[in-house]
Short mmCIF file of C-alpha atoms and ligand atoms in Angstrom, two decimals:
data_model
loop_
_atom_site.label_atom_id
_atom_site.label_comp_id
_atom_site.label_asym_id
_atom_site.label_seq_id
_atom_site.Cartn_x
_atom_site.Cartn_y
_atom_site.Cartn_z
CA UNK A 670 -84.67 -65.87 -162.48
CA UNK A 671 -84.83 -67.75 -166.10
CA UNK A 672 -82.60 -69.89 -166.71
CA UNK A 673 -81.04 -69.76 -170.26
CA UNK A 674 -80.43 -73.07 -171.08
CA UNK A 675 -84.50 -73.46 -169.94
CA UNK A 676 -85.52 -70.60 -172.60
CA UNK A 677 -83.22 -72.27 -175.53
CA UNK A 678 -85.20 -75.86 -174.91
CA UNK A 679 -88.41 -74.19 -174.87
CA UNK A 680 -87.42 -71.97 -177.95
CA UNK A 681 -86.04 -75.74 -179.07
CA UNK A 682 -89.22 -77.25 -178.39
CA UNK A 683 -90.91 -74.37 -180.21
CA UNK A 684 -89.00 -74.28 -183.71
CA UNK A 685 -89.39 -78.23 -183.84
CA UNK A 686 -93.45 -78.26 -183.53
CA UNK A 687 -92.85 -75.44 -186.22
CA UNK A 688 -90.60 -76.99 -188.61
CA UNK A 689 -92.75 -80.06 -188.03
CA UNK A 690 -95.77 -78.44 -189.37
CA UNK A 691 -94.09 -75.98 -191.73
CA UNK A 692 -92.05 -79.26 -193.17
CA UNK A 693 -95.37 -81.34 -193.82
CA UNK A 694 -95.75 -82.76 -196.59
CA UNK A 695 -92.66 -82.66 -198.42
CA UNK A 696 -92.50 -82.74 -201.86
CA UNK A 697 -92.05 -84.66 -204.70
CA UNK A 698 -93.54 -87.25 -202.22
CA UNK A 699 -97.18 -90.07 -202.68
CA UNK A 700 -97.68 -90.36 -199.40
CA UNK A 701 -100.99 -91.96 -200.34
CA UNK A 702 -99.48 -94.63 -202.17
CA UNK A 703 -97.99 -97.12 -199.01
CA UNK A 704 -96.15 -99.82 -201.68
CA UNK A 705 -93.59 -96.95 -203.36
CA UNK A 706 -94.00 -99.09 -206.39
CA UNK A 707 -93.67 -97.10 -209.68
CA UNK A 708 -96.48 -98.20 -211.84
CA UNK A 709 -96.39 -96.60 -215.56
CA UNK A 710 -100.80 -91.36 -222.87
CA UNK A 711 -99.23 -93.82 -225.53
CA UNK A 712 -98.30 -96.78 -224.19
CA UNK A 713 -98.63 -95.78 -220.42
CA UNK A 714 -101.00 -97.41 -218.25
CA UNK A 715 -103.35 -95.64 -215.52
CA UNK A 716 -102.10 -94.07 -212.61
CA UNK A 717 -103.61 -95.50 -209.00
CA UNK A 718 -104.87 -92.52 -207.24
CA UNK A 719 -102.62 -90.58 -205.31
CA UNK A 720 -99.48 -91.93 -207.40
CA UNK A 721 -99.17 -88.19 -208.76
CA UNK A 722 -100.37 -85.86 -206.19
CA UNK A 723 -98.50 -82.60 -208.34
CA UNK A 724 -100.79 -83.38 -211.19
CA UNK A 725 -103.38 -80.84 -212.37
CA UNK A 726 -105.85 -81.25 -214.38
CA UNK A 727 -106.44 -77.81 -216.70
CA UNK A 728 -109.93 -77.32 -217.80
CA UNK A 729 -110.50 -73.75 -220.33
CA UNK A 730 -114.39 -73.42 -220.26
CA UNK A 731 -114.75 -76.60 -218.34
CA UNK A 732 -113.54 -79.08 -221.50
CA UNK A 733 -110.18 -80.57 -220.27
CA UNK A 734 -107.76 -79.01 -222.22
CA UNK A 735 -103.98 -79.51 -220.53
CA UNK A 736 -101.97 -81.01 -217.68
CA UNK A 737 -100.23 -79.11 -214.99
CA UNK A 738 -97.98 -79.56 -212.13
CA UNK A 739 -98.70 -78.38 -208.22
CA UNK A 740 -95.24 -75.87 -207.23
CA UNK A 741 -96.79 -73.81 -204.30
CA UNK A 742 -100.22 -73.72 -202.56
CA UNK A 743 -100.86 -71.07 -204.99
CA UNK A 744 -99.53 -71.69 -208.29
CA UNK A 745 -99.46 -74.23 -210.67
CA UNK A 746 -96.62 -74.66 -213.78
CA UNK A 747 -97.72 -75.63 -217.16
CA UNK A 748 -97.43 -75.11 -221.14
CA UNK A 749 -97.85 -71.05 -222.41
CA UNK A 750 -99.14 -72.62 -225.38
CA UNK A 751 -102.25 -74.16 -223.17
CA UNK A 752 -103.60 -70.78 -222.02
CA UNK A 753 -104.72 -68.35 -224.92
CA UNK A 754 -104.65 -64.84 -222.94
CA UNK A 755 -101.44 -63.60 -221.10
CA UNK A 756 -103.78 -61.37 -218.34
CA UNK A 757 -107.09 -63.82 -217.11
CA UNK A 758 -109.31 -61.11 -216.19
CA UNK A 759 -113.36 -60.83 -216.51
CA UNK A 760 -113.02 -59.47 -219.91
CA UNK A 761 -111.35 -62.92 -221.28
CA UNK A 762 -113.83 -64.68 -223.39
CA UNK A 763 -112.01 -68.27 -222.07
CA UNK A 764 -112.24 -69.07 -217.98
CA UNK A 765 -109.48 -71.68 -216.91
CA UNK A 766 -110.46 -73.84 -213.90
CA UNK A 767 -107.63 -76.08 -212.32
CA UNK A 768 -108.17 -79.28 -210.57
CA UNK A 769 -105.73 -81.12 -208.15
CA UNK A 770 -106.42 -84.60 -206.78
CA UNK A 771 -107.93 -85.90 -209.62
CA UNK A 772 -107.45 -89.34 -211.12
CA UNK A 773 -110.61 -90.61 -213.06
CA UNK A 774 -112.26 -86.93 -214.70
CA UNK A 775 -115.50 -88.80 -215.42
CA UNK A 776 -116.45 -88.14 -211.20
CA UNK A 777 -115.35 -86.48 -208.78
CA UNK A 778 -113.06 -87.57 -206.35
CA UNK A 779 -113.35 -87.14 -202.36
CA UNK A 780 -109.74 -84.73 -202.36
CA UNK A 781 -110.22 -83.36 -205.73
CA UNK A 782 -109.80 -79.35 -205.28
CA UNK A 783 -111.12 -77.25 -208.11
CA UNK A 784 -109.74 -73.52 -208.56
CA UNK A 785 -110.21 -70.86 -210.91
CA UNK A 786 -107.24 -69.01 -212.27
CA UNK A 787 -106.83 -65.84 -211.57
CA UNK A 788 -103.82 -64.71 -212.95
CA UNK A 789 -101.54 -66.47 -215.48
CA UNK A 790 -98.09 -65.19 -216.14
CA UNK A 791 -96.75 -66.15 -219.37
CA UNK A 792 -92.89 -66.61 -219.88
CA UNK A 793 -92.09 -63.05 -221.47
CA UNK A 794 -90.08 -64.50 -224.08
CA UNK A 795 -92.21 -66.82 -225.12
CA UNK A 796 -92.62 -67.69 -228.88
CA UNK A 797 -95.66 -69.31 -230.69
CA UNK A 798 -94.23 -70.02 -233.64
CA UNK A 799 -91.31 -72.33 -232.15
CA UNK A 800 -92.41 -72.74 -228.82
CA UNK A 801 -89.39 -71.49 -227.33
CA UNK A 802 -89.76 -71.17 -223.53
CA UNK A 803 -93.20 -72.80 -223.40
CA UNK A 804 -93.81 -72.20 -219.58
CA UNK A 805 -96.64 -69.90 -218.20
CA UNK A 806 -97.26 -69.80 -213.71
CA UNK A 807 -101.08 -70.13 -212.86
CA UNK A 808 -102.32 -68.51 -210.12
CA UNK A 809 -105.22 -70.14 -208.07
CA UNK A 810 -107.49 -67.64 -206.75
CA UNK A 811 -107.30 -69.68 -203.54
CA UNK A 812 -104.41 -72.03 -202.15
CA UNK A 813 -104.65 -75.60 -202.29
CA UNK A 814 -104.71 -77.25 -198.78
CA UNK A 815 -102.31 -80.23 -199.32
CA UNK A 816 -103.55 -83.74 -198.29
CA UNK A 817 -102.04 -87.13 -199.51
CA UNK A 818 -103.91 -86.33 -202.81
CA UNK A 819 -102.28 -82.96 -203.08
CA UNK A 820 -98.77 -82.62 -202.99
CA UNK A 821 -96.51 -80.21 -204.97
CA UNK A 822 -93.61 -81.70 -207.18
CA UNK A 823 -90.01 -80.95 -205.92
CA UNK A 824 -88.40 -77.83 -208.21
CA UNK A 825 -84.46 -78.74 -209.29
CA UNK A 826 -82.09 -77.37 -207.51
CA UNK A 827 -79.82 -74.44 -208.77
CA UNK A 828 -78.07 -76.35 -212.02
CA UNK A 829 -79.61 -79.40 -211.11
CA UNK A 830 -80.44 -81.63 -214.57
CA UNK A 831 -81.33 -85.03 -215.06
CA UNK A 832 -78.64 -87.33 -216.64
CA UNK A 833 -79.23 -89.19 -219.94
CA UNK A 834 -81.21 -92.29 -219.80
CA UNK A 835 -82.28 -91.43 -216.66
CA UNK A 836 -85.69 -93.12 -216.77
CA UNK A 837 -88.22 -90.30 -215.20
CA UNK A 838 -91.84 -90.31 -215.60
CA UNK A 839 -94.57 -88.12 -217.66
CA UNK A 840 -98.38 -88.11 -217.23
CA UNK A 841 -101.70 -86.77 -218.58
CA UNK A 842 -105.26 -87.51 -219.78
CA UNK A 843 -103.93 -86.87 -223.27
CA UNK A 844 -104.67 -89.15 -226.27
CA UNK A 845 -103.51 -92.85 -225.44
CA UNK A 846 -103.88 -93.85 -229.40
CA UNK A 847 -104.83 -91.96 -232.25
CA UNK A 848 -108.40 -92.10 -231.18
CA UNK A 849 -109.16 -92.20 -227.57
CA UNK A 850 -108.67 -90.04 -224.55
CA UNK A 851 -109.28 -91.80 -221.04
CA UNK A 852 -110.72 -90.82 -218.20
CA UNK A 853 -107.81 -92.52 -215.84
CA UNK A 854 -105.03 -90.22 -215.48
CA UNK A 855 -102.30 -92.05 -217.44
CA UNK A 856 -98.35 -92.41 -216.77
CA UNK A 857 -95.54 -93.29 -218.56
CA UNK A 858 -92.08 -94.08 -217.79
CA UNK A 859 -89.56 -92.80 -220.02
CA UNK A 860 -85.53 -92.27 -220.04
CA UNK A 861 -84.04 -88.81 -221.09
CA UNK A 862 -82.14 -88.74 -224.07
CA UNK A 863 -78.59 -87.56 -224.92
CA UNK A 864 -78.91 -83.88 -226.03
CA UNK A 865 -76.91 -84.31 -229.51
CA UNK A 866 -79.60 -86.71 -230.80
CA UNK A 867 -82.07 -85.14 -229.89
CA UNK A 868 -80.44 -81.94 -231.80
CA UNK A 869 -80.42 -84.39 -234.39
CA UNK A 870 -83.97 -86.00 -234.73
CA UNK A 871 -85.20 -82.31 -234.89
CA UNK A 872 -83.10 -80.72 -236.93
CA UNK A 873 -84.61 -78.31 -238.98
CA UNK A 874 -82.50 -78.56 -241.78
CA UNK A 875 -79.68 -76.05 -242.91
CA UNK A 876 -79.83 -72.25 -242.19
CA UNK A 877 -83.12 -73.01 -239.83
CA UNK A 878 -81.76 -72.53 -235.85
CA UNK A 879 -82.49 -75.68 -233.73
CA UNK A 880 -85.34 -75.50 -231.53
CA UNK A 881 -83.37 -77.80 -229.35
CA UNK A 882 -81.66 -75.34 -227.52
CA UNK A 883 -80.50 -75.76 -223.36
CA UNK A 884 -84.20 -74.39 -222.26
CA UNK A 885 -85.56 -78.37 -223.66
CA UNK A 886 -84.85 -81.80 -222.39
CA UNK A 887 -86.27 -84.58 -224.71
CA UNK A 888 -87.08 -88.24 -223.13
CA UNK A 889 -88.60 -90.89 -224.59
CA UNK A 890 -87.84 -94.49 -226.63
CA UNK A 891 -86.71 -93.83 -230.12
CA UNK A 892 -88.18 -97.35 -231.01
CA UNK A 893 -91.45 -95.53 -230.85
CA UNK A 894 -94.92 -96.65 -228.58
CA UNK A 895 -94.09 -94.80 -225.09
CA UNK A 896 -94.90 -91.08 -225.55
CA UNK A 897 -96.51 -88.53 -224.32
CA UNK A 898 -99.06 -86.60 -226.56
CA UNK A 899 -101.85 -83.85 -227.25
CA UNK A 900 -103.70 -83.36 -224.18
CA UNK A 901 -100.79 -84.03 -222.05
CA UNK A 902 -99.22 -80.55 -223.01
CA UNK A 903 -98.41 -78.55 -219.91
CA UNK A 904 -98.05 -81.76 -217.69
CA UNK A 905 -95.53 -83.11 -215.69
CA UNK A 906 -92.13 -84.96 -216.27
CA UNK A 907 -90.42 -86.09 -213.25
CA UNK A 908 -87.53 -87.69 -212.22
CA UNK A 909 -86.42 -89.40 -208.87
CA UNK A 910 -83.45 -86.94 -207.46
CA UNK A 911 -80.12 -88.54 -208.01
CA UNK A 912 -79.19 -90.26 -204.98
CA UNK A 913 -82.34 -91.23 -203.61
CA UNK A 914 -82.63 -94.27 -205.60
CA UNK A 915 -86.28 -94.15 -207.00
CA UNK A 916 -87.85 -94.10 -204.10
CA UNK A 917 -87.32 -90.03 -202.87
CA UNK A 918 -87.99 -87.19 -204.01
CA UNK A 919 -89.42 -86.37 -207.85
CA UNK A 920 -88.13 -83.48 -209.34
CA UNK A 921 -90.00 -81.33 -211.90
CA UNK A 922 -87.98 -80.84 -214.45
CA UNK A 923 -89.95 -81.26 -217.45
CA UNK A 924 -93.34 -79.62 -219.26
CA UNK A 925 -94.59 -81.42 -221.95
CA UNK A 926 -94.18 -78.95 -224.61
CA UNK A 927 -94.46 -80.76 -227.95
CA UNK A 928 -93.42 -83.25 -230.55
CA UNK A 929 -93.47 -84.91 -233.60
CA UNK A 930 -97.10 -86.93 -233.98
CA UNK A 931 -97.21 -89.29 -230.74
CA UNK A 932 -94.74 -92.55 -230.07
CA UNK A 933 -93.60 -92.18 -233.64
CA UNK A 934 -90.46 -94.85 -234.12
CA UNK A 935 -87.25 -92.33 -233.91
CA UNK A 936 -88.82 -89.46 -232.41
CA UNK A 937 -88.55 -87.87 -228.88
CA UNK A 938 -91.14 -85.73 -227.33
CA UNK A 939 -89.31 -82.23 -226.27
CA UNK A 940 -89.96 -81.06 -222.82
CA UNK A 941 -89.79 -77.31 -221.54
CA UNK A 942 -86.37 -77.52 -219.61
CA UNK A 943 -87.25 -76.34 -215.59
CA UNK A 944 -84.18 -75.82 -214.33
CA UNK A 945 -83.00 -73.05 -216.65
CA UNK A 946 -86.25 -71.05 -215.56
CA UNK A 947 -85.94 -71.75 -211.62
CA UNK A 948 -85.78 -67.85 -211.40
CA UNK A 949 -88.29 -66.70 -213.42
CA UNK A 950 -90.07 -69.20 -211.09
CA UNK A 951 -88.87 -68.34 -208.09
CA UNK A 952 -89.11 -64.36 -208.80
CA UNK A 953 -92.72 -65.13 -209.93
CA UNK A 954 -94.26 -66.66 -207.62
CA UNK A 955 -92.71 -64.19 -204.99
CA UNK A 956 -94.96 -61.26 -206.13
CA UNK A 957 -98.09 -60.53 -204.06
CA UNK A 958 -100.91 -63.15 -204.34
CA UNK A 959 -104.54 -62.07 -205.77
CA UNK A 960 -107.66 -63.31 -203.96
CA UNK A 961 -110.84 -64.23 -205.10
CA UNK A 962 -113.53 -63.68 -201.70
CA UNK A 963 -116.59 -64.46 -203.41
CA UNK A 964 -118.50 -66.90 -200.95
CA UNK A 965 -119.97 -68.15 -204.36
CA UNK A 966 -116.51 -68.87 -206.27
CA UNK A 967 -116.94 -72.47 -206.87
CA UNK A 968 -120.46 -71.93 -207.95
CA UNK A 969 -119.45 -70.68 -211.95
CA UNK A 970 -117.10 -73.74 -212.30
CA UNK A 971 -118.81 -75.86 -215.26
CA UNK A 972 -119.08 -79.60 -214.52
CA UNK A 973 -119.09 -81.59 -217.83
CA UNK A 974 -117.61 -84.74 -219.00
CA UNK A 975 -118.45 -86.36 -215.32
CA UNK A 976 -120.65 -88.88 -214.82
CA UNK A 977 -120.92 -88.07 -210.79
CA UNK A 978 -120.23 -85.43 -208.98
CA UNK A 979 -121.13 -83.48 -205.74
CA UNK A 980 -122.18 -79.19 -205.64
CA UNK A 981 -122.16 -77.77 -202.02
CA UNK A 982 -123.65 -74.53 -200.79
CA UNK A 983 -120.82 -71.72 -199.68
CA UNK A 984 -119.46 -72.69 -196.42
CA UNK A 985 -121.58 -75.61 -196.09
CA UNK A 986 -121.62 -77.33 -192.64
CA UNK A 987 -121.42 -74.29 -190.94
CA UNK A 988 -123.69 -71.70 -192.20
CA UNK A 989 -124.05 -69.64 -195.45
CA UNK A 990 -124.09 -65.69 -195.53
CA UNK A 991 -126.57 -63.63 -196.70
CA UNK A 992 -127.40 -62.28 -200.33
CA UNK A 993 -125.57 -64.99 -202.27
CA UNK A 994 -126.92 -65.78 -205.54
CA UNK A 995 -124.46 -68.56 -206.70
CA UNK A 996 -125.37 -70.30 -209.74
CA UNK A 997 -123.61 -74.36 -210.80
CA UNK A 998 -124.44 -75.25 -214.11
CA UNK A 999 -123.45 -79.43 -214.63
CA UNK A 1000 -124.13 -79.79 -218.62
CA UNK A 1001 -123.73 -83.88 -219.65
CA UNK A 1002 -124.99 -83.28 -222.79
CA UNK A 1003 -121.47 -85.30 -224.31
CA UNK A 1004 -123.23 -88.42 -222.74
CA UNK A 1005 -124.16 -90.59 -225.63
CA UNK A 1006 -126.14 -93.47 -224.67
CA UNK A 1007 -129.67 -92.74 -225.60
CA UNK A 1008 -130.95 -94.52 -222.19
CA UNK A 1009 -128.57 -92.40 -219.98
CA UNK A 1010 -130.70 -90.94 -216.68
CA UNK A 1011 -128.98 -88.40 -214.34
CA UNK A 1012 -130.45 -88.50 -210.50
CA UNK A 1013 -130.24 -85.47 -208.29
CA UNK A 1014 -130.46 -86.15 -204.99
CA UNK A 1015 -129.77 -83.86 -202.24
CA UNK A 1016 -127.93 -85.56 -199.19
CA UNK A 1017 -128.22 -82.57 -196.50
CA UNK A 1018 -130.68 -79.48 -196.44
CA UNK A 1019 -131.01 -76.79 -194.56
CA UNK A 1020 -132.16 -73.70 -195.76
CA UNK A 1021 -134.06 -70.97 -193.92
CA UNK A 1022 -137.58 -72.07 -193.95
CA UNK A 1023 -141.24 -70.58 -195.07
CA UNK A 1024 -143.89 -72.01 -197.06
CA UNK A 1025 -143.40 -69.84 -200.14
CA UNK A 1026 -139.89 -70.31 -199.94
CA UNK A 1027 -139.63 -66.28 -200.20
CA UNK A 1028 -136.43 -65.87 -197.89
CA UNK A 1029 -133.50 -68.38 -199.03
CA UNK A 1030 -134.05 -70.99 -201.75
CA UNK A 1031 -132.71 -73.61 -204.14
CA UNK A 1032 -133.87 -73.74 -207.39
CA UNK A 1033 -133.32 -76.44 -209.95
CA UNK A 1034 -133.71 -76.22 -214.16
CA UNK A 1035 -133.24 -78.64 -216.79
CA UNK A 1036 -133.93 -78.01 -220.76
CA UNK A 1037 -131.29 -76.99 -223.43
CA UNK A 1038 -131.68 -73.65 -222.42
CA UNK A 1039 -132.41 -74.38 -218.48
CA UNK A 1040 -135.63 -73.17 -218.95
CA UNK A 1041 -137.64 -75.51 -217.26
CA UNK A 1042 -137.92 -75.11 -213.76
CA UNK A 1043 -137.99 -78.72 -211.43
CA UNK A 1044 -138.44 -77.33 -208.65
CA UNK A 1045 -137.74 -74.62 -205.63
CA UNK A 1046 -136.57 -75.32 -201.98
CA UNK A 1047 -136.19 -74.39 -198.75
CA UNK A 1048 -136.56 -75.55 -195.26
CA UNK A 1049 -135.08 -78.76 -193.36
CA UNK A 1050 -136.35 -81.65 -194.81
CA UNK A 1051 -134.63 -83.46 -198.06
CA UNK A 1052 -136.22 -82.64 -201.32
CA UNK A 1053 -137.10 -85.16 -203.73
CA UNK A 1054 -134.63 -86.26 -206.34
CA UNK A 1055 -134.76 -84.99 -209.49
CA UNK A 1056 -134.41 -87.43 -212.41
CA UNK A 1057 -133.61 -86.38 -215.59
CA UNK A 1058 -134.01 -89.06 -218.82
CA UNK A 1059 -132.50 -88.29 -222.37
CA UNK A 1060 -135.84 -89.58 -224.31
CA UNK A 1061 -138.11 -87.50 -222.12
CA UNK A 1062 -137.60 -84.29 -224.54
CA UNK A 1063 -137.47 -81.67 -221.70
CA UNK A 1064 -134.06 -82.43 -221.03
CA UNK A 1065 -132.40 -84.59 -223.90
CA UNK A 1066 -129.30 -82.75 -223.36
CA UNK A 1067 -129.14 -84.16 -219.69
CA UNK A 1068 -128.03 -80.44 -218.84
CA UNK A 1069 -129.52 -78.73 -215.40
CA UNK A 1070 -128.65 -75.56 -213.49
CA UNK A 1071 -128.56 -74.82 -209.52
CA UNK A 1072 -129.78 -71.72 -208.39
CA UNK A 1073 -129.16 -71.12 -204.60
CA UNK A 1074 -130.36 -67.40 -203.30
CA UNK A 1075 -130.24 -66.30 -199.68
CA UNK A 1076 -131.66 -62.94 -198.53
CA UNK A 1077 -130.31 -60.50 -196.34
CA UNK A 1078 -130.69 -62.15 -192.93
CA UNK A 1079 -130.64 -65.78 -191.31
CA UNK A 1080 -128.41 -68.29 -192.68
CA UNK A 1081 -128.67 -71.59 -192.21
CA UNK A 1082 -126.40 -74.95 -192.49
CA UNK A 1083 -126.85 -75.29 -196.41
CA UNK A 1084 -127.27 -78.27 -198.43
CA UNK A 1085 -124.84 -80.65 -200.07
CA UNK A 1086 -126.60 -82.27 -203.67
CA UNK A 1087 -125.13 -84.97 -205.74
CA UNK A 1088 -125.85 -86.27 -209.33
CA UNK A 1089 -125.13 -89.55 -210.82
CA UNK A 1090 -125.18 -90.86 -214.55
CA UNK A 1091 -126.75 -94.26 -215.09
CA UNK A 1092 -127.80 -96.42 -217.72
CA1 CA B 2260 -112.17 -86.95 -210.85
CA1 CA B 2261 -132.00 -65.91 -195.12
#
């Protein structure tokens, strides 16, 4: 006979090992960063890797175009005014590619995760002309598998608002001076300010309705410098949840939506206010996700503006399917130095072997137009590297393509190829 009080510690036992699991990671947490210490676009300094696991990095046709924040495994919150189409679909003309665990965009990170969006749902009432409810969900076409590097931000509770001056945090690859954009992710602290002034350093004059309405928060210093700016759009401002002393939780409950130039003296940049759209949110990201199965969907993403990075074949480690063509095109071409080289070296290769290469094969081209064809692959042994030089005129654009085509049976382990900028 079962005891009861047996079956309630085992059911006991059960929910914990669930909860534990189901409760890992928490959010609004940077787990990766041991010392807790909060470190700080204009006048911000760069962000130690892992001190902003929530940020995304938004990339339309592979240039890095806006900021977002991690909510879900799925989605992603930003700016409406970053994405130009309200329905991503294969007729768009612009592809948007989202990457989490990023810190320096010049290489590529061990946990950086790159996703395509597949769906982006624009706030319905969103206006272009006054950027009134500047908030659009992203959809990944995959989830996000969360790591120390990538974390989602903690959404406000119902009603839950930062008070004034409370001194919260913004961060983005956006301009740092009139000039420059950095490769380090940058982060700046800044205090929220009292609504009424900021109804008053943006008002519009008479007979023109504020656009400092309840659905904004501005933050920043009025004596000017700390700011966030262009670039930065779409990215996060977070605050430490009241009570936990600056050391707990952060809370999402700013976009950067826009402003008056960048750390002007008497100016405030306005932020898309997150609590008054929790459930638009919440109703959102509730309807039924959209997949992308293609073994070869992180072939299309673009690499540019990275000076190392790392392409592996579908399912690498394992074994690859059959009849994949999956094509990676890396284009450096913004690299300036005229004495700039880019190596390609494969560090593991396995693809099915014959001495024509006529089953499964890897094909490399360089050239403006990737016309020129380095080399083809196949079998077990690592190929040469490739080097490609800016004065030799084949490839002054230091831009090459990977072409990896399988047949329709026997699959192998794969490869894994990396490239590297030097001078
Ligand atoms: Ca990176
Ligand atoms: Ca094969």
């Amino acid at each position: 006979m079962y005891s009861p009080y047996i079956f309630v510690i085992v059911l006991a036992t059960l929910m914990f090992a669930f909860l534990g699991e189901a409760s890992f990671p928490p959010c609004g947490t940077k787990p990766a960063i041991t010392s807790g210490r909060w470190s700080r676009i204009f006048g911000g300094w760069g962000a130690r890797y892992g001190s902003i696991p929530w940020q995304i990095n938004l990339l339309e046709n592979g240039e890095p175009k806006c900021g977002g924040t991690l909510i879900h495994p799925k989605w992603v919150v930003s700016a409406a005014h970053c994405v130009i189409v309200s329905f991503i679909n294969t007729n768009s003309m612009k592809v948007y590619t989202m990457i989490a665990g990023d810190n320096d965009i010049s290489k590529q990170e061990v946990y950086e995760q790159s996703r395509w969006v597949i769906r982006a749902m624009v706030h319905p009432d969103y206006n272009k002309a006054t950027y009134q409810n500047d908030i659009v969900l992203l959809e990944a076409d995959h989830e996000y598998s969360y790591n120390n590097y990538v974390l989602p931000a903690c959404m406000p509770r119902f009603d839950e608002t930062p008070f004034p001056y409370t001194s919260c945090k913004a961060s983005g690859w956006g301009f740092v001076n009139p000039f420059l954009t950095p490769d380090i992710l940058q982060e700046v602290n800044l205090p929220i300010l009292v609504h009424k002034s900021c109804e008053v350093i943006h008002h519009p004059g008479p007979r023109v309705p504020s656009q400092i309405t309840d659905k904004v928060l501005c933050a920043g210093h009025l004596k000017g410098k700390k700011d966030t700016c262009q670039g930065d759009s779409g990215g996060p401002l977070v605050c430490p949840r009241y009570g936990s002393n600056g050391l707990g939780e952060q809370v999402l409950y700013g976009i950067v939506s826009w402003g008056v130039g960048c750390g002007k003296v008497g100016k405030a940049g306005v932020y898309t206010n997150v609590n008054t759209f929790a459930e638009w949110i919440n109703k959102t990201i509730a309807i039924p996700p959209i997949y992308n199965d293609d073994p070869c969907r992180f072939s299309g993403i673009k690499i540019q503006h990275k000076a190392e990075g790392e392409i592996n074949s579908p399912g690498f480690g394992s074994h690859y399917s059959n009849n994949l063509q999956c094509v990676w095109e890396v284009d450096l071409s913004d690299i300036t130095s005229p004495s700039a080289t880019a190596k390609i070296q494969f560090e593991n290769f396995d693809v099915e072997k014959d001495r024509d290469c006529k089953y499964d094969k890897v094909k490399i081209y360089s050239g403006d137009d990737f016309d020129r064809l380095e080399g083809v692959y196949c079998g077990d042994r690592i190929p040469p590297s490739v080097t490609l030089s800016k004065t030799r005129s084949a490839h002054p654009s230091l831009k090459f393509r990977i072409i990896f085509t399988s047949d329709n049976n026997i699959g192998r382990k794969g490869f894994s190829v990396r490239f590297k900028i030097s001078d």
